[in-house]
Amino acid sequence: MTPHAGGREGHDGLWALHLGSPLGIPVRIHFTFLLVLVWFGFLNWQRGGRPLLGVAFIVLLFTCVLLHELGHAMMARRFGVRTRQIVLYPIGGVASLEGIPSGAAELLIAIAGPLVNVVLAGLLLIVKVVFAIPWPVSPQEMVTSGSLMPLLLVANIALFLFNLVPAFPMDGGRVLRATLSFFMTHEKATGIAALVGQGFAILFGGVGLLKGDFILVFIALFVFLGAGQEAAFERGRAAVSGRLARDAMVTRFDTLAPQDSLGRATELLLATHQQDFPVVDAWGRVAGILGRSALLEGLARLGQSGAVLEVMRREPKVVRPETPLDQVLPLFQGDAGTPVLVADDEGLRGIITLENLGELIEVSRRLREG
Ligand code: ZN
């Protein structure tokens, strides 16, 4: 479906099964996808078909979706952007890129996925012509007769067209934004692309409701929310442009040492407003971060005497005080709950949470309007 600038492993880690790492990119499959496989097999059996054919079709279809995502990932690699992982959901795949560049690079990365489907459709068409495979007469026959190839050909054309609908979070939305941003600011281009996307979403939703097609309504909702999120993110980014990490950081906070007990951490949690505690070693270096949920989980497992070291997150998000804030903002995408630490050569300087970043964005916008 679409590449997005994702956070770290995110909250789907538990529910996604690791499949392998083609081209060095971890590919995971969400467990709901397995439910869809069973459901599709059952549907096909109910219609008098062979259940395995239904399953085979879904597996082949998702191989095409995976190749589409790898298309984005390979183009991103050409621009030096790493892909953290690809997750396959029942409604499509998502490639998590480490930041999406703007302009021509965004355009090429967005278009690379749908182009893979064009190539696949072309290859399938050649096979169909060479082996003289007939078109199935009815949709029912497509799954029962075993002529999966023509169905797969149609599916790839559908994937191409669907992804080029100019609506976030579809690839077409990014193509539209990148094209518009050649003529206007990135923020304005995003605003227009998001509006077009929401217009399409309302159209999809209306048609879906009229026809009683709830999958279409579901997709419309997904598109509507995706477009809104993208626009909000971009407004935030424009509001903080020109500002630095040090402008947004909280400078009065408590820290823990790696060898502190969880009992000490609990005392701090109860005595302060803080939810996340930077962990700093004896030399003043940042060693990790301990959040509220990790602390509570650690308490249940190790008790009060357990050490902070055992439950803290060892790879916190760290930036320098002079890092531009619009580069800090993407670090919250997909992982909004964990604050970003600000440190220089002397050691820890501050913490940026989503809340105080949000406040800074509000204040900047009011100042700009006023
Ligand atoms: Zn895509």
PDB file of C-alpha atoms and ligand atoms in Angstrom, residues 1-3 68-69 72 93 109-110 113-114 163 170-171, ligand 1:
ATOM      1  CA  MET A   1       0.000   0.000   0.000  1.00  0.00           C
ATOM      2  CA  THR A   2       2.151   2.830   1.152  1.00  0.00           C
ATOM      3  CA  PRO A   3       5.526   3.601   2.608  1.00  0.00           C
ATOM      4  CA  HIS A  68       5.095  -3.907  -4.289  1.00  0.00           C
ATOM      5  CA  GLU A  69       6.457  -2.960  -0.847  1.00  0.00           C
ATOM      6  CA  HIS A  72       9.264   1.119  -2.415  1.00  0.00           C
ATOM      7  CA  GLY A  93       1.364  -4.038   3.263  1.00  0.00           C
ATOM      8  CA  ILE A 109       9.725   6.129  -3.903  1.00  0.00           C
ATOM      9  CA  ALA A 110       5.909   6.412  -3.969  1.00  0.00           C
ATOM     10  CA  GLY A 113       5.455   0.246  -5.628  1.00  0.00           C
ATOM     11  CA  PRO A 114       2.599   0.588  -8.145  1.00  0.00           C
ATOM     12  CA  ASN A 163      -2.826   2.691  -4.974  1.00  0.00           C
ATOM     13  CA  MET A 170      -2.262   5.622  -0.567  1.00  0.00           C
ATOM     14  CA  ASP A 171       0.793   5.998  -2.796  1.00  0.00           C
TER      15      ASP A 171
HETATM   16 ZN    ZN B   1       2.635   1.307  -2.072  1.00  0.00          ZN
END
